[in-house]
PDB file of C-alpha atoms and ligand atoms in Angstrom:
ATOM      1  CA  LEU A 434      41.371  11.588   4.978  1.00  0.00           C
ATOM      2  CA  ASP A 435      38.417   9.405   5.777  1.00  0.00           C
ATOM      3  CA  VAL A 436      35.911   8.532   3.109  1.00  0.00           C
ATOM      4  CA  SER A 437      33.499  11.401   3.682  1.00  0.00           C
ATOM      5  CA  GLU A 438      36.266  13.997   3.827  1.00  0.00           C
ATOM      6  CA  LYS A 439      37.669  12.658   0.606  1.00  0.00           C
ATOM      7  CA  VAL A 440      34.345  13.153  -1.161  1.00  0.00           C
ATOM      8  CA  HIS A 441      34.338  16.816  -0.385  1.00  0.00           C
ATOM      9  CA  ALA A 442      38.029  17.410  -0.916  1.00  0.00           C
ATOM     10  CA  TYR A 443      38.243  16.344  -4.541  1.00  0.00           C
ATOM     11  CA  PRO A 444      35.878  16.721  -7.463  1.00  0.00           C
ATOM     12  CA  SER A 445      34.470  13.510  -8.843  1.00  0.00           C
ATOM     13  CA  GLU A 446      35.432  12.371 -12.305  1.00  0.00           C
ATOM     14  CA  LYS A 447      32.385  10.232 -12.753  1.00  0.00           C
ATOM     15  CA  CYS A 448      29.317   9.292 -10.792  1.00  0.00           C
ATOM     16  CA  GLY A 449      26.055   7.484 -11.275  1.00  0.00           C
ATOM     17  CA  VAL A 450      23.720   4.782 -10.082  1.00  0.00           C
ATOM     18  CA  LEU A 451      24.866   1.228 -10.683  1.00  0.00           C
ATOM     19  CA  ASN A 452      23.897  -2.178  -9.376  1.00  0.00           C
ATOM     20  CA  VAL A 453      26.698  -3.380  -7.146  1.00  0.00           C
ATOM     21  CA  THR A 454      27.449  -6.416  -5.044  1.00  0.00           C
ATOM     22  CA  LYS A 455      30.500  -7.618  -3.227  1.00  0.00           C
ATOM     23  CA  ILE A 456      31.362 -11.249  -3.968  1.00  0.00           C
ATOM     24  CA  THR A 457      34.666 -11.612  -2.143  1.00  0.00           C
ATOM     25  CA  GLU A 458      36.114  -9.812   0.847  1.00  0.00           C
ATOM     26  CA  HIS A 459      39.792 -10.199   1.752  1.00  0.00           C
ATOM     27  CA  GLY A 460      39.885 -13.306  -0.415  1.00  0.00           C
ATOM     28  CA  LYS A 461      36.814 -14.921   1.184  1.00  0.00           C
ATOM     29  CA  LYS A 462      33.601 -15.477  -0.724  1.00  0.00           C
ATOM     30  CA  VAL A 463      30.650 -13.500   0.615  1.00  0.00           C
ATOM     31  CA  ARG A 464      26.970 -13.763  -0.221  1.00  0.00           C
ATOM     32  CA  LYS A 465      25.782 -11.604  -3.087  1.00  0.00           C
ATOM     33  CA  ASN A 466      23.622  -8.669  -2.161  1.00  0.00           C
ATOM     34  CA  TRP A 467      22.852  -6.653  -5.269  1.00  0.00           C
ATOM     35  CA  ALA A 468      21.933  -3.075  -4.449  1.00  0.00           C
ATOM     36  CA  SER A 469      21.303   0.064  -6.440  1.00  0.00           C
ATOM     37  CA  THR A 470      24.281   2.131  -5.429  1.00  0.00           C
ATOM     38  CA  TRP A 471      25.545   5.658  -5.976  1.00  0.00           C
ATOM     39  CA  THR A 472      29.002   5.142  -7.360  1.00  0.00           C
ATOM     40  CA  VAL A 473      31.655   7.832  -7.529  1.00  0.00           C
ATOM     41  CA  LEU A 474      35.054   7.680  -9.158  1.00  0.00           C
ATOM     42  CA  GLN A 475      37.529  10.121  -7.601  1.00  0.00           C
ATOM     43  CA  GLY A 476      41.165   9.846  -8.471  1.00  0.00           C
ATOM     44  CA  SER A 477      42.116   6.243  -7.792  1.00  0.00           C
ATOM     45  CA  SER A 478      39.212   5.681  -5.383  1.00  0.00           C
ATOM     46  CA  LEU A 479      35.812   4.249  -6.086  1.00  0.00           C
ATOM     47  CA  LEU A 480      33.196   5.236  -3.519  1.00  0.00           C
ATOM     48  CA  PHE A 481      29.792   3.726  -2.938  1.00  0.00           C
ATOM     49  CA  ALA A 482      26.725   5.054  -1.158  1.00  0.00           C
ATOM     50  CA  LYS A 483      23.852   2.634  -0.905  1.00  0.00           C
ATOM     51  CA  GLY A 484      20.177   3.318  -0.790  1.00  0.00           C
ATOM     52  CA  GLN A 485      20.089   6.395  -2.946  1.00  0.00           C
ATOM     53  CA  GLY A 486      17.300   6.388  -5.453  1.00  0.00           C
ATOM     54  CA  SER A 487      18.417   7.431  -8.893  1.00  0.00           C
ATOM     55  CA  GLY A 488      18.413  11.173  -9.296  1.00  0.00           C
ATOM     56  CA  THR A 489      19.037  11.864  -5.634  1.00  0.00           C
ATOM     57  CA  SER A 490      22.074  14.035  -5.173  1.00  0.00           C
ATOM     58  CA  TRP A 491      24.109  13.544  -2.059  1.00  0.00           C
ATOM     59  CA  PHE A 492      26.810  16.038  -2.956  1.00  0.00           C
ATOM     60  CA  GLY A 493      26.718  19.000  -0.679  1.00  0.00           C
ATOM     61  CA  GLY A 494      24.029  17.353   1.396  1.00  0.00           C
ATOM     62  CA  ASN A 495      24.784  15.529   4.614  1.00  0.00           C
ATOM     63  CA  GLN A 496      21.889  13.101   4.625  1.00  0.00           C
ATOM     64  CA  SER A 497      23.994  10.258   3.363  1.00  0.00           C
ATOM     65  CA  LYS A 498      27.654   9.395   3.422  1.00  0.00           C
ATOM     66  CA  PRO A 499      29.682   7.032   1.337  1.00  0.00           C
ATOM     67  CA  GLU A 500      29.536   3.608   2.899  1.00  0.00           C
ATOM     68  CA  PHE A 501      32.310   1.840   1.172  1.00  0.00           C
ATOM     69  CA  MET A 502      35.439   2.695  -0.746  1.00  0.00           C
ATOM     70  CA  VAL A 503      37.894   0.693  -2.787  1.00  0.00           C
ATOM     71  CA  ASP A 504      41.361   1.657  -3.898  1.00  0.00           C
ATOM     72  CA  LEU A 505      41.707   0.913  -7.602  1.00  0.00           C
ATOM     73  CA  ARG A 506      45.514   0.984  -7.563  1.00  0.00           C
ATOM     74  CA  GLY A 507      46.809  -2.483  -8.312  1.00  0.00           C
ATOM     75  CA  GLY A 508      43.330  -3.749  -9.135  1.00  0.00           C
ATOM     76  CA  SER A 509      41.835  -5.145 -12.316  1.00  0.00           C
ATOM     77  CA  VAL A 510      38.609  -5.057 -14.260  1.00  0.00           C
ATOM     78  CA  GLU A 511      37.187  -7.516 -16.714  1.00  0.00           C
ATOM     79  CA  TRP A 512      33.781  -8.462 -18.070  1.00  0.00           C
ATOM     80  CA  ALA A 513      32.324 -11.041 -15.727  1.00  0.00           C
ATOM     81  CA  SER A 514      31.812 -14.549 -17.033  1.00  0.00           C
ATOM     82  CA  LYS A 515      28.373 -16.209 -17.101  1.00  0.00           C
ATOM     83  CA  GLU A 516      29.359 -18.210 -14.029  1.00  0.00           C
ATOM     84  CA  LYS A 517      29.749 -15.031 -11.989  1.00  0.00           C
ATOM     85  CA  SER A 518      26.314 -13.654 -12.777  1.00  0.00           C
ATOM     86  CA  SER A 519      23.278 -14.333 -14.917  1.00  0.00           C
ATOM     87  CA  LYS A 520      22.865 -10.590 -15.457  1.00  0.00           C
ATOM     88  CA  LYS A 521      23.920  -8.759 -18.595  1.00  0.00           C
ATOM     89  CA  HIS A 522      26.657  -6.124 -18.697  1.00  0.00           C
ATOM     90  CA  VAL A 523      28.521  -7.115 -15.532  1.00  0.00           C
ATOM     91  CA  ILE A 524      31.975  -5.809 -14.680  1.00  0.00           C
ATOM     92  CA  GLU A 525      34.117  -7.788 -12.278  1.00  0.00           C
ATOM     93  CA  LEU A 526      36.397  -5.535 -10.249  1.00  0.00           C
ATOM     94  CA  LYS A 527      39.224  -7.082  -8.251  1.00  0.00           C
ATOM     95  CA  THR A 528      41.232  -5.056  -5.801  1.00  0.00           C
ATOM     96  CA  ARG A 529      44.759  -5.550  -4.584  1.00  0.00           C
ATOM     97  CA  VAL A 530      43.521  -6.491  -1.114  1.00  0.00           C
ATOM     98  CA  GLY A 531      41.299  -9.300  -2.360  1.00  0.00           C
ATOM     99  CA  THR A 532      37.919  -7.618  -2.501  1.00  0.00           C
ATOM    100  CA  GLU A 533      35.887  -8.510  -5.583  1.00  0.00           C
ATOM    101  CA  LEU A 534      32.835  -6.587  -6.690  1.00  0.00           C
ATOM    102  CA  LEU A 535      30.354  -7.006  -9.489  1.00  0.00           C
ATOM    103  CA  ILE A 536      29.115  -3.791 -11.062  1.00  0.00           C
ATOM    104  CA  GLN A 537      26.179  -3.821 -13.443  1.00  0.00           C
ATOM    105  CA  SER A 538      23.876  -1.574 -15.400  1.00  0.00           C
ATOM    106  CA  GLU A 539      21.056  -2.533 -17.725  1.00  0.00           C
ATOM    107  CA  ILE A 540      22.179   0.292 -20.007  1.00  0.00           C
ATOM    108  CA  ASP A 541      25.069  -0.857 -22.157  1.00  0.00           C
ATOM    109  CA  THR A 542      26.417   2.630 -22.931  1.00  0.00           C
ATOM    110  CA  VAL A 543      26.520   3.383 -19.214  1.00  0.00           C
ATOM    111  CA  ILE A 544      28.384   0.228 -18.294  1.00  0.00           C
ATOM    112  CA  ASN A 545      30.753   0.579 -21.258  1.00  0.00           C
ATOM    113  CA  ASP A 546      31.680   4.087 -20.072  1.00  0.00           C
ATOM    114  CA  TRP A 547      32.338   2.767 -16.581  1.00  0.00           C
ATOM    115  CA  PHE A 548      34.432  -0.077 -17.929  1.00  0.00           C
ATOM    116  CA  ARG A 549      36.553   2.418 -19.836  1.00  0.00           C
ATOM    117  CA  ALA A 550      36.847   4.810 -16.886  1.00  0.00           C
ATOM    118  CA  LEU A 551      37.828   2.076 -14.442  1.00  0.00           C
ATOM    119  CA  SER A 552      40.357   0.551 -16.857  1.00  0.00           C
ATOM    120  CA  GLU A 553      41.925   3.940 -17.522  1.00  0.00           C
ATOM    121  CA  THR A 554      42.105   4.708 -13.823  1.00  0.00           C
ATOM    122  CA  ILE A 555      43.773   1.395 -13.046  1.00  0.00           C
ATOM    123  CA  ASN A 556      46.277   1.889 -15.876  1.00  0.00           C
ATOM    124  CA  THR A 557      46.995   5.498 -14.919  1.00  0.00           C
ATOM    125  CA  HIS A 558      47.647   4.672 -11.282  1.00  0.00           C
ATOM    126  CA  ALA A 559      49.312   1.317 -11.871  1.00  0.00           C
ATOM    127  CA  TRP A 560      52.733   2.258 -10.560  1.00  0.00           C
ATOM    128  CA  GLU A 561      51.844   4.422  -7.574  1.00  0.00           C
TER     129      GLU A 561
HETATM  130  O1  LIG B 115      25.742 -16.386  -7.946  1.00  0.00           O
HETATM  131  P1  LIG B 115      24.383 -16.692  -7.374  1.00  0.00           P
HETATM  132  O2  LIG B 115      24.426 -17.228  -5.999  1.00  0.00           O
HETATM  133  O3  LIG B 115      23.530 -17.487  -8.302  1.00  0.00           O
HETATM  134  O4  LIG B 115      23.708 -15.275  -7.206  1.00  0.00           O
HETATM  135  C1  LIG B 115      22.344 -15.030  -7.110  1.00  0.00           C
HETATM  136  C2  LIG B 115      21.905 -15.009  -5.677  1.00  0.00           C
HETATM  137  O5  LIG B 115      22.762 -14.196  -4.909  1.00  0.00           O
HETATM  138  C3  LIG B 115      20.501 -14.489  -5.509  1.00  0.00           C
HETATM  139  O6  LIG B 115      20.233 -14.299  -4.144  1.00  0.00           O
HETATM  140  P2  LIG B 115      19.728 -15.418  -3.145  1.00  0.00           P
HETATM  141  O7  LIG B 115      20.571 -16.631  -3.361  1.00  0.00           O
HETATM  142  O8  LIG B 115      19.974 -14.754  -1.817  1.00  0.00           O
HETATM  143  O9  LIG B 115      18.286 -15.651  -3.424  1.00  0.00           O
HETATM  144  C4  LIG B 115      20.304 -13.150  -6.194  1.00  0.00           C
HETATM  145  O10 LIG B 115      18.952 -12.763  -6.089  1.00  0.00           O
HETATM  146  C5  LIG B 115      20.707 -13.212  -7.643  1.00  0.00           C
HETATM  147  O11 LIG B 115      20.555 -11.934  -8.211  1.00  0.00           O
HETATM  148  C6  LIG B 115      22.111 -13.706  -7.804  1.00  0.00           C
HETATM  149  O12 LIG B 115      22.464 -13.953  -9.119  1.00  0.00           O
HETATM  150  P3  LIG B 115      22.838 -12.971 -10.301  1.00  0.00           P
HETATM  151  O13 LIG B 115      23.018 -13.944 -11.442  1.00  0.00           O
HETATM  152  O14 LIG B 115      21.689 -12.044 -10.458  1.00  0.00           O
HETATM  153  O15 LIG B 115      24.126 -12.248 -10.051  1.00  0.00           O
END
């Protein structure tokens, strides 16, 4: 299944608008580019669709497709250190293939829920 097929094949467990930037790709540092991003957790996949204003639904619509997907299996999450970002409430997500993302929300309850959901997903799918 490609990313867009996957979105329609399985219900999402969690979705929302978060600030997201990649910081490392395949082990190489990349320039930060924070963007408000529709983020969807589905099974062990985390999907991102950029450029969606908050409140805009893209489910069922075909005006935008997920742009990026990471496999959470074998990954890790932790709260980012001050060196990684000056922002508050930043999650650092590392994937098995060496992609690192920072995920942030100004709303602490929102980011705490995501931290829990991502941790649980990683633990649940650890041995697949
Ligand atoms: O880790 P850095 O390089 O201090 O990250 C900041 C920069 O990416 C900056 O962009 P430019 O260097 O292109 O101007 C961003 O605007 C900042 O948001 C980044 O830092 P934070 O601490 O917000 O993650």
